[in-house]
XYZ file of C-alpha atoms in Angstrom:
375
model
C 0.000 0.000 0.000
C 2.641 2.231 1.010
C 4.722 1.575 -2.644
C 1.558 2.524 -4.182
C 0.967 5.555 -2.681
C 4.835 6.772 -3.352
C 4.700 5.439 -6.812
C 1.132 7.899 -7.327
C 2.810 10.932 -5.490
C 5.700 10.564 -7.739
C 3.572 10.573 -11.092
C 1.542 13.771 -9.467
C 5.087 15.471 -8.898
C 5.856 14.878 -12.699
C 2.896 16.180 -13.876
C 3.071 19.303 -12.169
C 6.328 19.607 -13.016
C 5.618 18.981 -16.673
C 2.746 22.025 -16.184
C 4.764 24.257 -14.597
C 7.128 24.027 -17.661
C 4.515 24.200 -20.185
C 3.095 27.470 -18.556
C 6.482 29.130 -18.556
C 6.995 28.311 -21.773
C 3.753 29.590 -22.972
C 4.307 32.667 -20.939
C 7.706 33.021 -22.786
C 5.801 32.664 -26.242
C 3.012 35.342 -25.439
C 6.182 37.654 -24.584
C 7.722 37.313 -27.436
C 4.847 37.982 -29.758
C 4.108 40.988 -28.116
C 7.442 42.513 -27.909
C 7.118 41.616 -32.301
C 3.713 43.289 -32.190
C 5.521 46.386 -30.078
C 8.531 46.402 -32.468
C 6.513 46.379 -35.872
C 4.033 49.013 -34.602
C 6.940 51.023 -33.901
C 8.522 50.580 -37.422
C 5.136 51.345 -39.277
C 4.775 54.939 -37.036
C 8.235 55.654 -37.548
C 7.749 55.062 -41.634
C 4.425 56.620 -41.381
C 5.383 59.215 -39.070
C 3.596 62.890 -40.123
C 3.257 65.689 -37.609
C 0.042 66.863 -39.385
C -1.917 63.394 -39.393
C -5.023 63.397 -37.242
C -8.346 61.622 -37.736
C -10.012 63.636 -40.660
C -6.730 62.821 -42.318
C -6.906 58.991 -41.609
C -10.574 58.724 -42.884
C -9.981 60.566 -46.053
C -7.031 58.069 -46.704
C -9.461 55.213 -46.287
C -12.247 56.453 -48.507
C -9.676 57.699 -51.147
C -10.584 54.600 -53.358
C -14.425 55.216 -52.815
C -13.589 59.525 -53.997
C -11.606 58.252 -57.213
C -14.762 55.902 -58.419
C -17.252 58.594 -57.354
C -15.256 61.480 -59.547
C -14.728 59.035 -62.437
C -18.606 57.592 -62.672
C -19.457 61.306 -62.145
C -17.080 62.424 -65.306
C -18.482 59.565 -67.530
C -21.996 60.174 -66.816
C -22.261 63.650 -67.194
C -23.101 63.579 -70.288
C -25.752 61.218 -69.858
C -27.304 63.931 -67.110
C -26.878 66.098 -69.953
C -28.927 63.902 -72.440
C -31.068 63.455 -69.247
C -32.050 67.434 -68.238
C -32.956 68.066 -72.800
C -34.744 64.826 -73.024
C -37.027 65.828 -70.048
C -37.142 69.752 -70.943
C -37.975 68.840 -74.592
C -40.559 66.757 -73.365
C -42.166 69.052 -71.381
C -42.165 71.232 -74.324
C -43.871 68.917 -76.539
C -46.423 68.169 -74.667
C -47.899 71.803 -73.921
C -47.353 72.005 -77.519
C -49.145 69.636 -78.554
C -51.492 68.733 -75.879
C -52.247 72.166 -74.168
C -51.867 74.983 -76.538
C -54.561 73.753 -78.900
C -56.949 73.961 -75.665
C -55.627 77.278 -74.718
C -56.424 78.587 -77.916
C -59.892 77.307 -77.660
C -60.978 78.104 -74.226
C -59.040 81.349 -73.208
C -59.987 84.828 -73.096
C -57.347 86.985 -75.437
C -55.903 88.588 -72.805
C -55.353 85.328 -70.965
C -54.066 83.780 -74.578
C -51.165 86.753 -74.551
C -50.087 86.283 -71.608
C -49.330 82.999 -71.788
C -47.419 82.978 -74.879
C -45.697 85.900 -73.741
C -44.594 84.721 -70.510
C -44.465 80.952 -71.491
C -41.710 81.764 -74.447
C -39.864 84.317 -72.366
C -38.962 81.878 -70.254
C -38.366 79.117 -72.320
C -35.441 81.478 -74.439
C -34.097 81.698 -71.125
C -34.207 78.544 -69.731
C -32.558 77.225 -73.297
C -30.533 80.456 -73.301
C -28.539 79.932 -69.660
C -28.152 76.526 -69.647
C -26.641 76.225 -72.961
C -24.252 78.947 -71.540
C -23.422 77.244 -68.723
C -22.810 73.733 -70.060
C -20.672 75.500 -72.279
C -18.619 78.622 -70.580
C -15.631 77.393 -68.971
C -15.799 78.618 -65.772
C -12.202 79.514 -65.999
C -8.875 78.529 -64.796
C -5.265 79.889 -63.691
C -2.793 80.209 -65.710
C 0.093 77.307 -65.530
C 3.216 79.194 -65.339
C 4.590 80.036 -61.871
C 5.861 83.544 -63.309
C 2.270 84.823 -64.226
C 0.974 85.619 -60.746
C 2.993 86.205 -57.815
C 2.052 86.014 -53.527
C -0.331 83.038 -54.463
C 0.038 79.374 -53.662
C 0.629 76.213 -55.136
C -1.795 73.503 -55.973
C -0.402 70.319 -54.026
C -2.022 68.378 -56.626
C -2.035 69.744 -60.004
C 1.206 71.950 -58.564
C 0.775 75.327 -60.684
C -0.588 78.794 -58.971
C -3.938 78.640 -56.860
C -5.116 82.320 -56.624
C -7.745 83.468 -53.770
C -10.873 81.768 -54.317
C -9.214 78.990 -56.505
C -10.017 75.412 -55.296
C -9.318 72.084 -57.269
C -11.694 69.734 -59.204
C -10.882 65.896 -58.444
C -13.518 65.675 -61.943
C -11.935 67.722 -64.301
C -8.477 67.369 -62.553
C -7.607 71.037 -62.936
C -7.891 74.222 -60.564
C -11.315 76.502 -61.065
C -11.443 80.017 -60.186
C -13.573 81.020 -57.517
C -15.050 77.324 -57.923
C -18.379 76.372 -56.128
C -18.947 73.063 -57.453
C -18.980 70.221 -60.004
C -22.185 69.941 -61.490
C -23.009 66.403 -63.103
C -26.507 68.161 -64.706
C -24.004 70.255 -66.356
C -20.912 68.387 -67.214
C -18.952 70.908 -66.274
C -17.790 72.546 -62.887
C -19.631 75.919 -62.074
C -16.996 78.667 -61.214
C -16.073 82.191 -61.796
C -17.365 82.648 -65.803
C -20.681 80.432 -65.711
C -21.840 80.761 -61.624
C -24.139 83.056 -63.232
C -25.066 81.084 -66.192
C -25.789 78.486 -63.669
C -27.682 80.177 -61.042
C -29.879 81.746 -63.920
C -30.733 78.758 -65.226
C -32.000 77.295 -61.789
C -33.839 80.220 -60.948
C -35.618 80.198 -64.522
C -36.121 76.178 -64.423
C -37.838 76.487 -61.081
C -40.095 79.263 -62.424
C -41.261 77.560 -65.513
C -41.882 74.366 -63.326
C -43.841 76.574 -60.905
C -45.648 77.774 -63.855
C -46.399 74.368 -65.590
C -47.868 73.559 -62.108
C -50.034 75.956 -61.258
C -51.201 76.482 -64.721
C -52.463 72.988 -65.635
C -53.526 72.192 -62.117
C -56.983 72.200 -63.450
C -56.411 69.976 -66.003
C -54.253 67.530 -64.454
C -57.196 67.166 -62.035
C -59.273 66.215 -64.510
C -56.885 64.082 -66.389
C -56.253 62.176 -63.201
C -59.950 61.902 -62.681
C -60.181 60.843 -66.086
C -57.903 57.988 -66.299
C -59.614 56.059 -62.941
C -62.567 56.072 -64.925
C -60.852 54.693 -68.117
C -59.238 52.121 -64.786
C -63.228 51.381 -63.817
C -64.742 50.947 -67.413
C -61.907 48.648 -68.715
C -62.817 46.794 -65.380
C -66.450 46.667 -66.078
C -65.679 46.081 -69.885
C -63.541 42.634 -69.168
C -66.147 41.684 -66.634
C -69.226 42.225 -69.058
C -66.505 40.163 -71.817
C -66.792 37.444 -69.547
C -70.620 37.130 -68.987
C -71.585 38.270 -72.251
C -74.571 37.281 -74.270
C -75.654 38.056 -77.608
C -78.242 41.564 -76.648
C -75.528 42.985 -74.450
C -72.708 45.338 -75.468
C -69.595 46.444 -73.741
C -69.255 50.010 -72.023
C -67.992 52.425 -74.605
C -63.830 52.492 -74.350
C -61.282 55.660 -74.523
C -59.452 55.754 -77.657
C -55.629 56.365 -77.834
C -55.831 59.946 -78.293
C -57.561 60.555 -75.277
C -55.850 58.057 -72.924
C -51.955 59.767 -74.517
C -53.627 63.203 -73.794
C -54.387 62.026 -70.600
C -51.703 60.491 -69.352
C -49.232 63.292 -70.944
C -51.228 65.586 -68.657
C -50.595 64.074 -65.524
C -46.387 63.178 -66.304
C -46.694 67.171 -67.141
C -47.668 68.354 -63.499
C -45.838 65.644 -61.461
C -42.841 66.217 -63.140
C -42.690 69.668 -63.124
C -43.861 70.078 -59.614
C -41.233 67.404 -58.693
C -37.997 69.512 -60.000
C -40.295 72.422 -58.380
C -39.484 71.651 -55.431
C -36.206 69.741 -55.301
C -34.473 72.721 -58.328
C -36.563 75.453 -56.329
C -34.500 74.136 -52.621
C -31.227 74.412 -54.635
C -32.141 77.947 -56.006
C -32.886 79.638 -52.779
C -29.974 77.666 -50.987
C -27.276 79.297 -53.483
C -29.486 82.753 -53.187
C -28.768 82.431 -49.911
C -24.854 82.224 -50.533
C -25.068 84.952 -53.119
C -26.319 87.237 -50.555
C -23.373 86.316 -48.528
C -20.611 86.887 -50.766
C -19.996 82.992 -51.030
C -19.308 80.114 -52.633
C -20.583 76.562 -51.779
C -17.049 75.552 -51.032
C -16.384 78.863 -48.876
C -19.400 78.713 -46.439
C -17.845 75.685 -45.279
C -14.075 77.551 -45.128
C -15.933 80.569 -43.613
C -17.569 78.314 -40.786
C -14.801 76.984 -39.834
C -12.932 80.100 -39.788
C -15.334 81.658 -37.602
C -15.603 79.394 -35.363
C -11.475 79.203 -34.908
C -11.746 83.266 -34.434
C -14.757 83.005 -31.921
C -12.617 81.165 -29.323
C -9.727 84.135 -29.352
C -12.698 86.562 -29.082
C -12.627 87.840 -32.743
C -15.244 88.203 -35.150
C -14.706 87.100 -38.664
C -15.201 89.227 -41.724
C -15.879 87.669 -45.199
C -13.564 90.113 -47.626
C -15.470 89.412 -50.662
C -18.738 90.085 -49.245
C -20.084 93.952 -50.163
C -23.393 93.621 -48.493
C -26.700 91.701 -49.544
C -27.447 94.293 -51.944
C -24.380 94.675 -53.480
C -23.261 91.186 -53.372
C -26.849 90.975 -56.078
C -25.629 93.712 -58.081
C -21.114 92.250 -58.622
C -22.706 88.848 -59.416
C -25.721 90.077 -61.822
C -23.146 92.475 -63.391
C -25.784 95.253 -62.560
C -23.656 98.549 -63.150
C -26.604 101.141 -64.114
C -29.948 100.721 -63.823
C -30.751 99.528 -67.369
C -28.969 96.380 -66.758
C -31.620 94.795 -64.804
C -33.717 94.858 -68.051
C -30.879 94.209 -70.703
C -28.197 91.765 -68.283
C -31.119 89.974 -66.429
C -34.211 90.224 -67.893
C -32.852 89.090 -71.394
C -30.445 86.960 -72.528
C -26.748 88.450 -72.310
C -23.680 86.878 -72.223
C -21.963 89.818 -70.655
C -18.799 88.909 -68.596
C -18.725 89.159 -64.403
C -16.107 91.830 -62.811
C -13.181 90.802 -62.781
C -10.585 88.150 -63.678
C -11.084 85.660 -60.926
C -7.066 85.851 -60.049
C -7.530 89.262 -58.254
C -10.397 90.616 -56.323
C -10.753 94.151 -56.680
C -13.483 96.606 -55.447
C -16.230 96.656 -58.262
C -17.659 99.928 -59.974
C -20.858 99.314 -59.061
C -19.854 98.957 -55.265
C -20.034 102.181 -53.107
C -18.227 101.967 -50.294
C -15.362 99.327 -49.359
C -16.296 97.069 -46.722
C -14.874 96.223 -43.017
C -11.410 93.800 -43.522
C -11.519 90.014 -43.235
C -10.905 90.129 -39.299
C -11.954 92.282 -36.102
C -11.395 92.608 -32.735
């Protein structure tokens, strides 16, 4: 009994020895790959090392790959938004043509008959007028060689001179003076020589929509009213089919020209009042930046900026910005008083102030304005 109890405390005394073993050797293992883990992390930061990385930098490092397929899809299918913005505008066109002129002709008073081809044309020219402008205008860009400006700075990524107001397309891969955006219903970025061509356009869309809606409100009422019943009596015609007998006839049926007339009625007022609503946003959204002197770009810049001053206890100043009134007047190219009937009332293609690489006080502004900071 006694052997057998020495011969069991030995084996338990070789076991634990084996298990104390085993645990300092995995102990010894887990060191090691953690001093690797310390030692590689250490390599990477000292490769990687930048003084300037933070977070925002980080994250726009990891969605670089998602930016370069969102600029290229957006280059290629521009000019399918292009194709896109005339196939629905010529549309629209046809239709009142063809469909609602006739019965404006017929049911209208003469004065009422004037005034809508008067207005109705008007702004069709400039609907056609501005955005063939601004799909076409370059909205301009700085020149290339290093010599032809001086105090400015350099484009990290297209490296040639970025003047104030200058910011860099990722689409077109070039710098655009006093840029505000790249617009894929344009094909084309909107800057310093077509922000007005653009804006225009908007503000002309969104009032020909408005028009279109409130106009044929009527009718699209009673086109919409119109096709359930043509819904009810090709219901009641298939169920009459089916139990027919030889004294009973089917309801009387629409023909085509009444069910396309119908039908182009109603696509009319929902799609106008659609790009109504979402063209009329975007209109008084960059009104709203006109007013204050700024781009799209720079009322993000300026936010920022005034935010930064606010915690010293200064009050930030936007330089370009002449007052709400004024601001109208250097982006219309209003000088005199006739040129809110010939510059924005009609088509003109008249040039804004300026060259976009300097910023100058315009004629048509009065007095200079307070600098870009104040205690």
């Amino acid at each position: 009994m006694r052997s057998w109890q020495r011969m069991f405390v030995a084996v338990m005394r070789l076991l634990l020895k084996c298990l104390r073993l085993g645990r300092r050797r995995r102990f010894k293992l887990l060191r090691q790959v953690e001093q690797l883990w310390h030692y590689g992390n250490l390599c990477l930061r000292s490769l990687l090392y930048n003084s300037f990385t933070n977070g925002d930098v980080v994250l726009d490092s990891l969605f670089e790959p998602i930016y370069w397929l969102v600029d290229h899809v957006t280059r290629w299918f521009g000019v399918v938004f292009v194709a896109l913005v005339i196939g629905l505008t010529s549309s629209i066109v046809a239709i009142v043509y063809i469909c609602l002129l006739p019965l404006i002709l017929q049911t209208y008073t003469p004065a009422w008959i004037c005034w809508h081809l008067a207005y109705g044309h008007w702004n069709l020219i400039m609907i056609v007028f501005h955005y063939y402008m601004a799909i076409t205008t370059s909205p301009g860009h700085p020149p290339q060689a290093k010599d032809d400006l001086s105090g400015v700075s350099i484009c990290r990524k297209c490296i040639a001179p970025k003047p104030a107001r200058t910011h860099h397309c990722s689409i077109c891969n070039r710098c655009v003076l006093k840029m505000d955006h790249h617009c894929p219903w344009l094909n084309n970025c909107v800057g310093h020589y077509n922000h007005r061509y653009f804006f225009s356009f908007c503000l002309f869309m969104t009032m020909g929509c408005i028009y279109c809606s409130v106009s044929g409100w009527e009718m699209f009422r009673d086109a919409y009213a119109a096709i359930e019943r043509m819904k009810l009596l090709e219901k009641e015609r298939l169920q009459v089919a089916a139990n027919q007998t030889y004294y009973q006839t089917p309801p009387p049926t629409f023909s085509f020209h009444q069910r396309a007339f119908h039908k182009s009625v109603v696509y009319l007022w929902v799609l106008c009042s659609s790009v109504a609503l979402a063209l009329g946003a975007l209109t008084l959204w960059h009104a709203a930046l006109i007013t204050r002197g700024e781009t799209s770009i720079e009322r993000h810049i300026n936010k920022k900026e005034r935010q930064r001053l606010q915690k010293k206890g200064k009050v930030f100043r936007n330089p370009y910005s002449y007052g709400g009134w004024d601001n109208w007047k250097v982006f219309l190219g209003v000088d005199v008083p006739r040129h809110w009937l010939t510059r924005v009332l009609l088509p003109s293609p008249h040039l804004p102030h300026g060259t976009g690489l300097s910023w100058d006080l315009p004629p048509c502004v009065t007095e200079q304005r307070t600098p870009l900071l104040a205690i």
